mmCIF file of C-alpha atoms in Angstrom:
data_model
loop_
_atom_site.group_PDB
_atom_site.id
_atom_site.type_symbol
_atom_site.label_atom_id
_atom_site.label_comp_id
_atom_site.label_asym_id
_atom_site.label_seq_id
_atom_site.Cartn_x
_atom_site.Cartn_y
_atom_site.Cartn_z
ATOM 1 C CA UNK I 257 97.437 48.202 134.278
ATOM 2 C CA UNK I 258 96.127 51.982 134.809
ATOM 3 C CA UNK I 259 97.858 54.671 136.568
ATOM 4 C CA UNK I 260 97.547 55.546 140.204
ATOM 5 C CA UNK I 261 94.249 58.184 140.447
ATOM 6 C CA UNK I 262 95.217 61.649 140.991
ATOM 7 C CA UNK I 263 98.560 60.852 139.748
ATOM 8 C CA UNK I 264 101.795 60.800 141.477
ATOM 9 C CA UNK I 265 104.584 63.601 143.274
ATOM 10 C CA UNK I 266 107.358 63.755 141.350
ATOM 11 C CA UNK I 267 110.957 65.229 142.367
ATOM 12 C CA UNK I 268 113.107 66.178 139.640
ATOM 13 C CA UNK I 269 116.792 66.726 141.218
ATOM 14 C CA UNK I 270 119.256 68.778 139.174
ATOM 15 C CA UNK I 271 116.309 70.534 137.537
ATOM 16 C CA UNK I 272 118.618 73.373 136.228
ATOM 17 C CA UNK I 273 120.835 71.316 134.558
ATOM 18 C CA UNK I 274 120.447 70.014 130.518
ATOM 19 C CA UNK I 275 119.086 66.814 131.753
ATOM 20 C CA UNK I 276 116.904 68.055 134.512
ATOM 21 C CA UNK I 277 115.280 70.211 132.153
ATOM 22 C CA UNK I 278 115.379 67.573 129.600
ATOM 23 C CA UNK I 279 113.139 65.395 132.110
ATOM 24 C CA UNK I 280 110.579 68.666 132.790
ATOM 25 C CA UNK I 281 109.846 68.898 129.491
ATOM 26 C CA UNK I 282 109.362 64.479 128.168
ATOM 27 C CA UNK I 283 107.376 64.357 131.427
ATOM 28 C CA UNK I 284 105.501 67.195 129.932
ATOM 29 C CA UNK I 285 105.306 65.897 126.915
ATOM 30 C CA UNK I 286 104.802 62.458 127.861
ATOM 31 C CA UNK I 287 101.324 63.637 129.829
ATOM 32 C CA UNK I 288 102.748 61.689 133.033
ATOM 33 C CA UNK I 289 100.615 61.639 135.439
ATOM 34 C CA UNK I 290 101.415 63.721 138.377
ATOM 35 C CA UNK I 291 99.706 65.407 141.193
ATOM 36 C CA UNK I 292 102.536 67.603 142.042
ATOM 37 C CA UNK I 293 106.074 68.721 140.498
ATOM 38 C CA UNK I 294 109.033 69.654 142.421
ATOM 39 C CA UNK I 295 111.903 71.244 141.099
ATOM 40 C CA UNK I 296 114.750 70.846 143.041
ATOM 41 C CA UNK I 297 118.590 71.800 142.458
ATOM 42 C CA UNK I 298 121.264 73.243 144.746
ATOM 43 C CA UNK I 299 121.454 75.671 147.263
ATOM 44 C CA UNK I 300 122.935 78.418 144.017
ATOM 45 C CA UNK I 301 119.849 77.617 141.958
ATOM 46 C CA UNK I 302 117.328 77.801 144.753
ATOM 47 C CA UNK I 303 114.757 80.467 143.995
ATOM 48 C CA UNK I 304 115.024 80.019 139.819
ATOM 49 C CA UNK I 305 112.219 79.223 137.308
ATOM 50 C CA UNK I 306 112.242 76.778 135.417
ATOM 51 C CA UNK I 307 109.437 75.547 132.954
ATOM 52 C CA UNK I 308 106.927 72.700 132.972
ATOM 53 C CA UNK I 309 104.916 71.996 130.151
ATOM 54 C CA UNK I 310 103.656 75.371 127.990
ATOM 55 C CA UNK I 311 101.994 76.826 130.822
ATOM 56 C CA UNK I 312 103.782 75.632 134.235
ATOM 57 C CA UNK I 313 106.680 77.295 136.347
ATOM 58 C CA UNK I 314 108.349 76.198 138.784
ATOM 59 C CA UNK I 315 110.174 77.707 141.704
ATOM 60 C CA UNK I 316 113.548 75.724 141.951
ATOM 61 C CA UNK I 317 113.824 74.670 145.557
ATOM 62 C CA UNK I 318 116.749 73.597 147.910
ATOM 63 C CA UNK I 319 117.967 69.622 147.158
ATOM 64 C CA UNK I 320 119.715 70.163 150.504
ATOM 65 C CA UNK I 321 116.936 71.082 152.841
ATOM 66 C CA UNK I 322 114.319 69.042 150.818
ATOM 67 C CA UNK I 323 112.100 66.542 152.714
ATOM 68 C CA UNK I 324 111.023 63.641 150.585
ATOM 69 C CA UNK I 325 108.591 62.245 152.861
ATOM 70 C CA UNK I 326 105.055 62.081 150.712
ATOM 71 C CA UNK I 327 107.287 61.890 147.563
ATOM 72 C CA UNK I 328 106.736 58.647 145.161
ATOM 73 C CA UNK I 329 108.872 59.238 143.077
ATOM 74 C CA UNK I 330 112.413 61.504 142.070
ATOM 75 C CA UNK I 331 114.016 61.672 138.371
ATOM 76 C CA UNK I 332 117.688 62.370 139.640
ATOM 77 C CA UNK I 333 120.503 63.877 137.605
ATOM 78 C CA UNK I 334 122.902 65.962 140.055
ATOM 79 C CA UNK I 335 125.919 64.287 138.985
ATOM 80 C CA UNK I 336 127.440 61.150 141.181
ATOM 81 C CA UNK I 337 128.431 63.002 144.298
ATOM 82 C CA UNK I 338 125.407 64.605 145.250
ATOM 83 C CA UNK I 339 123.473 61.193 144.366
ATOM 84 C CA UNK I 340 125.502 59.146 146.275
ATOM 85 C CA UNK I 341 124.725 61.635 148.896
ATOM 86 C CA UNK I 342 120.747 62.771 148.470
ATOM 87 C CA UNK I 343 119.368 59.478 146.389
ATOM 88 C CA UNK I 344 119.348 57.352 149.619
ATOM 89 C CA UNK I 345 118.368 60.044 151.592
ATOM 90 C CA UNK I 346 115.696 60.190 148.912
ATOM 91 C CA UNK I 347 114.815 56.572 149.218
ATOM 92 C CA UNK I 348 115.229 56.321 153.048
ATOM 93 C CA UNK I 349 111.554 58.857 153.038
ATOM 94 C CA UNK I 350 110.131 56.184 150.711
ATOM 95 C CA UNK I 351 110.814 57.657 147.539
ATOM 96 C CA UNK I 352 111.588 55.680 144.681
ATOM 97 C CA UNK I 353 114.630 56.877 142.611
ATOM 98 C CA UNK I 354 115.954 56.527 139.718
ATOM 99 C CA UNK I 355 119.054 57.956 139.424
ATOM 100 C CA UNK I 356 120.440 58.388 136.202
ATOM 101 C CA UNK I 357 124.237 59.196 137.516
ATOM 102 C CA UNK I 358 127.219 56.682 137.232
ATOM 103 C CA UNK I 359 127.251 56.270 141.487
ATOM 104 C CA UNK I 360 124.967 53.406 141.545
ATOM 105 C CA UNK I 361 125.029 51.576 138.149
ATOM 106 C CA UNK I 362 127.037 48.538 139.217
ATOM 107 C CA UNK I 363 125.755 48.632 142.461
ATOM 108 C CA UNK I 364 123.907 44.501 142.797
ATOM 109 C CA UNK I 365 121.365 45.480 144.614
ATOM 110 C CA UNK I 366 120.202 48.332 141.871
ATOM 111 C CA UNK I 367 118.610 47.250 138.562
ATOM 112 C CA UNK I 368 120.177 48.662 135.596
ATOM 113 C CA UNK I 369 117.123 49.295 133.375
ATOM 114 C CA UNK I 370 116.413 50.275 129.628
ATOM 115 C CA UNK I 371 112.617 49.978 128.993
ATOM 116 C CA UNK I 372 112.882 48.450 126.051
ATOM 117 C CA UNK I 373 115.653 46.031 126.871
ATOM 118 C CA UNK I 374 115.123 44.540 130.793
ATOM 119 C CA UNK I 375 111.372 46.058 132.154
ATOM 120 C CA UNK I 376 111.424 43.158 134.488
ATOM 121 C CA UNK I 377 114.362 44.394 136.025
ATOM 122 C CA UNK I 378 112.678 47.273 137.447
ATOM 123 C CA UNK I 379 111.044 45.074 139.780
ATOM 124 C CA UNK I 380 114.757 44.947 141.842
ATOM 125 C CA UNK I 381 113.877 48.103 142.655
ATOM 126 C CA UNK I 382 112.329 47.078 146.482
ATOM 127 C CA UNK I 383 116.034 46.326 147.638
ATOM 128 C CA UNK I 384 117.048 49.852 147.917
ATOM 129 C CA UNK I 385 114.244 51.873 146.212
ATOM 130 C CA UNK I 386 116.970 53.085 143.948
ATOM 131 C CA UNK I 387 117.054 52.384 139.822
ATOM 132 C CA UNK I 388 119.604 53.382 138.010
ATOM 133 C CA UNK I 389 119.813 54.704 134.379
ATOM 134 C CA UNK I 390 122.421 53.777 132.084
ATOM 135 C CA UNK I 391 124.990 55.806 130.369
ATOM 136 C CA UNK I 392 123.897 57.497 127.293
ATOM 137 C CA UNK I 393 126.055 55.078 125.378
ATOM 138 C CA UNK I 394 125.399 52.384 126.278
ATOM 139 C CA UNK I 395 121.627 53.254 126.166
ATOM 140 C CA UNK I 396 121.260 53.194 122.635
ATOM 141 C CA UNK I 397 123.401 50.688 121.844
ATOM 142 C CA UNK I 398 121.787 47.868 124.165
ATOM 143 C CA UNK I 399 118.108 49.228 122.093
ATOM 144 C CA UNK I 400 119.756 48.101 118.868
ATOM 145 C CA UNK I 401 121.732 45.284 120.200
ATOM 146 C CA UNK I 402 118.566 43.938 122.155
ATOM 147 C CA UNK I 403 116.527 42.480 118.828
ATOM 148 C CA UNK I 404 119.892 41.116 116.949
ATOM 149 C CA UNK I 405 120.644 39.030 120.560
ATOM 150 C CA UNK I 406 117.454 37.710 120.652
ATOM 151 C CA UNK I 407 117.522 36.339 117.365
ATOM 152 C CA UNK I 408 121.242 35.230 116.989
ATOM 153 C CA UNK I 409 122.608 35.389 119.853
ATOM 154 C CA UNK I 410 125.116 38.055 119.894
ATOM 155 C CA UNK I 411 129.045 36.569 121.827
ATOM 156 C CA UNK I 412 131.014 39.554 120.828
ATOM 157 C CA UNK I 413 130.954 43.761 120.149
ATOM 158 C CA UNK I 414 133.259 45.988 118.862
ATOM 159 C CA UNK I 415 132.157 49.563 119.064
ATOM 160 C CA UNK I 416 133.330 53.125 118.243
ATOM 161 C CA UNK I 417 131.146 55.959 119.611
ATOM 162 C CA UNK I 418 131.536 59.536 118.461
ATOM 163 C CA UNK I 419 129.853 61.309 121.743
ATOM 164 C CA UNK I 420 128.755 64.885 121.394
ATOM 165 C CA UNK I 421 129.834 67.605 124.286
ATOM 166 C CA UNK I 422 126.333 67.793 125.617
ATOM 167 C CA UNK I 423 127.375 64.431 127.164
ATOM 168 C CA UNK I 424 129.713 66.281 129.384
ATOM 169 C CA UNK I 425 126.830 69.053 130.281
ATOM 170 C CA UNK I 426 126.630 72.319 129.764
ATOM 171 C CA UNK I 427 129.785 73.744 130.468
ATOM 172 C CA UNK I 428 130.666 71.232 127.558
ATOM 173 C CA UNK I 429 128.557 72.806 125.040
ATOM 174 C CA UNK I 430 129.626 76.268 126.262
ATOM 175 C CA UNK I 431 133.525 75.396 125.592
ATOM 176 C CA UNK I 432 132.697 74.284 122.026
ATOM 177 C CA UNK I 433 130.781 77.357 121.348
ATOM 178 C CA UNK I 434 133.146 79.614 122.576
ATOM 179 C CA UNK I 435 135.941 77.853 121.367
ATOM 180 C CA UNK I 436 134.789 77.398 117.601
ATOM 181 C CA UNK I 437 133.585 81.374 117.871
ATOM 182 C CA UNK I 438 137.105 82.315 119.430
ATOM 183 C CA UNK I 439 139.145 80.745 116.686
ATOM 184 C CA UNK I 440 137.328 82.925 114.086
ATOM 185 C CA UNK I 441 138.119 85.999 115.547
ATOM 186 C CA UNK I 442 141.606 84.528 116.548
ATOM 187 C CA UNK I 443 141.370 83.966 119.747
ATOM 188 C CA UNK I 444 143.417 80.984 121.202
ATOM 189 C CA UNK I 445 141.603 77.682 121.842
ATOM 190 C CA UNK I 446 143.505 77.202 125.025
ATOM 191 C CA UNK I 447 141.603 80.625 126.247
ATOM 192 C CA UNK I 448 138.190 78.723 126.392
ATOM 193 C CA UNK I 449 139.400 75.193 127.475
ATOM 194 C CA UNK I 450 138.285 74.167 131.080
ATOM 195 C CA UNK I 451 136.262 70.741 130.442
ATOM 196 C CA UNK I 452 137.860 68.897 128.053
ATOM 197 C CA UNK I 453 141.570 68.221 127.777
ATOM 198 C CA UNK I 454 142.729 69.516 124.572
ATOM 199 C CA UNK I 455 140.746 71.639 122.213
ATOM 200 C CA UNK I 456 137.302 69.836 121.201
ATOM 201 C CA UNK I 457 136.212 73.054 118.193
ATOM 202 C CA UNK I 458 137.592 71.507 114.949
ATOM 203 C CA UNK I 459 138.781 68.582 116.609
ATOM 204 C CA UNK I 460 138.403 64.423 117.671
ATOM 205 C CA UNK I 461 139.558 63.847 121.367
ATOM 206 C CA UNK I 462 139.768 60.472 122.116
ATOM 207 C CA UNK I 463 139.125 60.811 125.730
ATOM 208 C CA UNK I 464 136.271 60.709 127.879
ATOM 209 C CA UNK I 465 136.100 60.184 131.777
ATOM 210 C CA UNK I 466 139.202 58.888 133.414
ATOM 211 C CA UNK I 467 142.052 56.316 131.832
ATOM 212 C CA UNK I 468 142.048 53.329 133.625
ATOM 213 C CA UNK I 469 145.308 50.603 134.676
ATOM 214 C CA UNK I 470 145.051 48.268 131.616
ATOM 215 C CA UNK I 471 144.863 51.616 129.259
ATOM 216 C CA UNK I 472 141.033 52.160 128.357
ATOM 217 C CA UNK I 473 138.901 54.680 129.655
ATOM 218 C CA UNK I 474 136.243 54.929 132.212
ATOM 219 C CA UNK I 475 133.938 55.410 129.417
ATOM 220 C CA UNK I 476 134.801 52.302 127.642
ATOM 221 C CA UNK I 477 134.724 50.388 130.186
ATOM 222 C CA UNK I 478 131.312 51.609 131.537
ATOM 223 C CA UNK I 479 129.784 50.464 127.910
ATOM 224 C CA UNK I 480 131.369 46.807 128.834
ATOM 225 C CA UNK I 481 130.162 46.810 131.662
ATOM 226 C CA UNK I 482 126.482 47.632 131.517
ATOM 227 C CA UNK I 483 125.879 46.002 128.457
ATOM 228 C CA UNK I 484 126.595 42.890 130.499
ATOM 229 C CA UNK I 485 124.587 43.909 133.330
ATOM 230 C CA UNK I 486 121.385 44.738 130.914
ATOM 231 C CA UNK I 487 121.846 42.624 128.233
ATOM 232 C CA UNK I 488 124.052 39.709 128.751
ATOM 233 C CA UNK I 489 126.548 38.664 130.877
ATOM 234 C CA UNK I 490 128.484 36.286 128.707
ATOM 235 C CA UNK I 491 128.733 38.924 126.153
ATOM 236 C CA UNK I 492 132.419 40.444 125.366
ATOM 237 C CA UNK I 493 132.526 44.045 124.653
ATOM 238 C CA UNK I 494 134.920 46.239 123.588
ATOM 239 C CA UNK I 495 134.617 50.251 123.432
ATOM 240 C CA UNK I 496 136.465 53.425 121.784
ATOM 241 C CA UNK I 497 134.735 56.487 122.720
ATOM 242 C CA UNK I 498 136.018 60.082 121.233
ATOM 243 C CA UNK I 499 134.534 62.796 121.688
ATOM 244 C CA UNK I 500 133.520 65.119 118.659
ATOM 245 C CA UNK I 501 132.497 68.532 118.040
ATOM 246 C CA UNK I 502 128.772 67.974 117.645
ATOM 247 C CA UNK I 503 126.347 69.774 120.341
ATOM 248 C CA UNK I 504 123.266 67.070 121.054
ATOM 249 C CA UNK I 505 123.519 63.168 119.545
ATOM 250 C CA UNK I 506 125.868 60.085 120.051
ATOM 251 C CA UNK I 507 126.926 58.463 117.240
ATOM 252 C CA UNK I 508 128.063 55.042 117.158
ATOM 253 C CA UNK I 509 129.489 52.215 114.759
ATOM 254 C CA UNK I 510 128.701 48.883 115.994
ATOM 255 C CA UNK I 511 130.020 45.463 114.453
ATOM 256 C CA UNK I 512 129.009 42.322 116.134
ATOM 257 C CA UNK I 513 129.573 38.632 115.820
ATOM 258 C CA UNK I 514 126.979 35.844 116.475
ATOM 259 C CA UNK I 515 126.223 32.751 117.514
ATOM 260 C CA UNK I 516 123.667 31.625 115.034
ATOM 261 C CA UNK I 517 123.942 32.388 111.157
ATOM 262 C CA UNK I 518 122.003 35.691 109.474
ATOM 263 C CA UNK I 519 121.826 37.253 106.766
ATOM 264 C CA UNK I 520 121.433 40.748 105.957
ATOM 265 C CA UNK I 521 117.893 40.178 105.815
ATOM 266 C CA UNK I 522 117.194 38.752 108.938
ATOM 267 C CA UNK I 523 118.938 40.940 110.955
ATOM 268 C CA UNK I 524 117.345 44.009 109.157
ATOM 269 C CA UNK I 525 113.993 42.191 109.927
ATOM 270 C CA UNK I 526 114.802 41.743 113.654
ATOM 271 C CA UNK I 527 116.062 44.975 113.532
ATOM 272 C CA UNK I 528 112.896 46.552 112.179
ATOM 273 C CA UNK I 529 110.649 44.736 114.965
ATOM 274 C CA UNK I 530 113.060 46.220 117.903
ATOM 275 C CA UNK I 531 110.946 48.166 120.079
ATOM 276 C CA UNK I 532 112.422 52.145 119.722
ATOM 277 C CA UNK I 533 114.648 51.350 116.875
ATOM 278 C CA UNK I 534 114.282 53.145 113.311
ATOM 279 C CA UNK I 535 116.044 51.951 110.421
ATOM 280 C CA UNK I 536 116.950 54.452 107.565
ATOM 281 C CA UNK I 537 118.823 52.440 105.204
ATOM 282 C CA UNK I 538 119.488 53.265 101.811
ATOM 283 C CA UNK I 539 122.163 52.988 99.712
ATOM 284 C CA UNK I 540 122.551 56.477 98.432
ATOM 285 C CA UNK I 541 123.591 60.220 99.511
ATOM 286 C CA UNK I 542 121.403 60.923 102.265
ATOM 287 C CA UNK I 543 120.299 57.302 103.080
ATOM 288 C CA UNK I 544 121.360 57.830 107.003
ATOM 289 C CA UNK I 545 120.776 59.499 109.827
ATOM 290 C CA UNK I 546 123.358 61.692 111.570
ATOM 291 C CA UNK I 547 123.329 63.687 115.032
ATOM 292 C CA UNK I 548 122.221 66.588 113.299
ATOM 293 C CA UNK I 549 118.603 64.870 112.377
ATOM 294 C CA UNK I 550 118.322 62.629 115.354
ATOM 295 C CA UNK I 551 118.247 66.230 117.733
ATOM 296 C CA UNK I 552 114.713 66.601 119.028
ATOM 297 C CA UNK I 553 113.770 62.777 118.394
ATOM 298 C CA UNK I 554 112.720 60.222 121.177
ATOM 299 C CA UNK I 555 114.046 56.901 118.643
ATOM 300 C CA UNK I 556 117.150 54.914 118.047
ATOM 301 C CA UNK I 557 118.349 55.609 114.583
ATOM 302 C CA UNK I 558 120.402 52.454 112.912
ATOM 303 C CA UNK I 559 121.832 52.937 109.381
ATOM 304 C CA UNK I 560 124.822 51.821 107.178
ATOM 305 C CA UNK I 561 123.726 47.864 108.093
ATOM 306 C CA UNK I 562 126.106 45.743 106.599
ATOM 307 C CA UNK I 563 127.713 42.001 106.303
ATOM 308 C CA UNK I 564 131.399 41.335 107.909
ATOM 309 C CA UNK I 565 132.699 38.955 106.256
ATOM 310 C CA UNK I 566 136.182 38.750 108.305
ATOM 311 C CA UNK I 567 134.731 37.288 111.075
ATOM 312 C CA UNK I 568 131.602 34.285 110.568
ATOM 313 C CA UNK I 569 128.346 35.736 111.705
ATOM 314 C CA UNK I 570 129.859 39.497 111.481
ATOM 315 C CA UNK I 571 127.391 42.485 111.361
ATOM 316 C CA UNK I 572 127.954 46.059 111.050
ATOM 317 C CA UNK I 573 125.600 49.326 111.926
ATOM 318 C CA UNK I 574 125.922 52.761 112.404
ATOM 319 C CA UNK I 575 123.526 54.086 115.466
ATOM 320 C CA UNK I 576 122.776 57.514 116.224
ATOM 321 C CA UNK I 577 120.209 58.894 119.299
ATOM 322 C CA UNK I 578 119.808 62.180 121.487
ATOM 323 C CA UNK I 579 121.875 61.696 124.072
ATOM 324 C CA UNK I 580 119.821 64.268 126.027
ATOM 325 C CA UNK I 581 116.766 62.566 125.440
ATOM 326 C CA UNK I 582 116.772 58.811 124.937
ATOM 327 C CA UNK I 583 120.209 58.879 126.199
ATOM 328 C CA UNK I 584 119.203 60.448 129.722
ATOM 329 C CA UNK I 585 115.415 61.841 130.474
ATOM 330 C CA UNK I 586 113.319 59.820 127.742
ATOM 331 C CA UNK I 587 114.912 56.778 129.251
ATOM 332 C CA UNK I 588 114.078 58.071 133.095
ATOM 333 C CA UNK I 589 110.696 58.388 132.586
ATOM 334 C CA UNK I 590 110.033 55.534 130.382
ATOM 335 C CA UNK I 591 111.392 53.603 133.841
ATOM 336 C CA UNK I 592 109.143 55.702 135.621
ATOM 337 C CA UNK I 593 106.124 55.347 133.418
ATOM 338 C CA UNK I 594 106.788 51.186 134.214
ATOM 339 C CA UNK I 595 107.547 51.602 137.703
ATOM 340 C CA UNK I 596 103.896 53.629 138.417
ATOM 341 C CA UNK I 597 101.620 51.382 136.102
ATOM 342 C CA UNK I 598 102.940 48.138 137.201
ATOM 343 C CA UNK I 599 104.284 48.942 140.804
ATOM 344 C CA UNK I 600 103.091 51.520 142.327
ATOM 345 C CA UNK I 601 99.732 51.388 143.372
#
């Protein structure tokens, strides 16, 4: 089905931020089609340029003050406060959101959407003109998981992400930067630590988002969580998430078990015909990709694919994807590309 003619308006909210520029530029890139562009951020950030494309600029605007009446659609990425707040005052003008905070991810009356994984979801969307993106996590797990699940049936994951400090925005990068530059003039680590909780230069902190009663972390259990939602329901998950000195690009080892029997074979051919997953595979130095490569790139990496032969029906895979981009504003607009050419007309 063809795009709306003349295109749409399109609110990106937190357009200052890594992600809101992150969106500006795969909309960009992407050729979307819009008739108009708004940037909008806080009250601090009103008046600032930020870019569009090669040639656009845009004049930041007030989030606060903002009317979204006239506006189809808004890419969101505030952070979950000023979502819970400004999305449904978003959505209340008519504008179709889709938020890609944590406020409205379990929310029943919100699809859960990765493009490649549930695109009939989207169509939930009428209930409270709200869609919600995953977390970065979880996004690029569910695109590798999706193919194996539809060809065995996948009952069980055990994963271990290694999640870079862009996750936790740019104040994250900025501690690792000035942290790994302090320590080489020797300057403490403790003089540069505000975001994380103990030093992340040179360093594994297994830790992200809050701890929870029965000892895991927010984190973890989002990636339980919204598998289920997107993927499965009757699937069991189980998460470690660390965070690890890397700027841009998750990392993550998966190991499933399955209902049906595979082989190696089969699930590198389902594997192969997953829609956004790349497979570099090869048995030798440099046969995988790593955050460092994956920077820049719109895919799913998988690598390291593997028989477990502890459990019957075991697989293991090592995943890596730009958080930034697949893991945030590729994955936004991807819903939004859906939501204009096969709902709004």
């Amino acid at each position: 089905m063809a795009y709306r003619a003349g295109g749409y308006r399109v609110a990106v909210i937190g357009a200052t931020g890594n992600v809101g520029r992150e969106i500006l530029s795969t909309l960009a890139e992407r050729k979307f089609p819009v008739s108009e562009v708004i940037a909008l951020a806080s009250s601090r950030s009103a008046g600032r340029e930020v870019s569009f494309g090669e040639d656009q600029v845009l004049k930041v605007r007030d989030l606060e003050t903002f009317d979204f009446t006239g506006v189809d659609i808004a890419l969101s990425s505030p952070g979950a406060k000023v979502s819970a707040t400004h999305s449904p005052r978003a959505a209340a003008a008519g504008c179709v959101v889709i938020d890609n905070t944590s406020h409205f991810r379990m929310d029943r009356d919100v699809p859960l959407v990765v493009p490649e994984v549930n695109p009939q979801a989207i169509a939930g969307y009428t209930k409270r003109h709200i869609i919600a993106n995953p977390n970065c996590s979880t996004i690029q797990m569910v695109v590798a998981l999706k193919p194996l699940h539809d060809a065995f049936g996948i009952k069980r994951v055990v994963v271990s992400t290694y999640q870079s400090v862009s996750g936790a925005g740019k104040d994250g990068m900025d501690e690792l930067f000035n942290q790994t530059k302090g320590i080489y003039v020797n300057q403490p680590p403790a003089d540069f630590q505000q975001k994380f909780t103990k030093q992340i230069a040179f360093n594994v902190i297994p830790h992200i988002d809050i701890f929870m009663d029965d000892g895991a972390t927010k984190e973890e259990w989002k990636m339980a969580a919204e598998t289920c939602k997107i993927l499965d329901p009757a699937i069991k998950v189980h998460a470690n998430c660390a965070r690890v000195p890397v700027f841009v690009g998750h990392a993550e080892y998966v190991n499933i078990e399955t209902e049906k029997p595979m082989s190696e074979e089969a699930a590198r051919r389902a594997l192969k015909g997953g829609e956004g997953v790349i497979i570099v595979d090869h048995r030798a130095n440099e046969g995988y990709v790593t955050p460092a490569e994956c920077s820049g790139e719109d895919a799913v990496y998988v690598s390291r694919i593997r028989k477990d032969t502890t459990v019957e029906n075991g697989l293991s895979f090592w995943c890596v994807s730009d958080n930034l981009r697949k893991g945030a504003a590729l994955n936004a607009v991807q819903i939004a590309e859906v939501l204009a050419r096969d709902y709004l007309k």
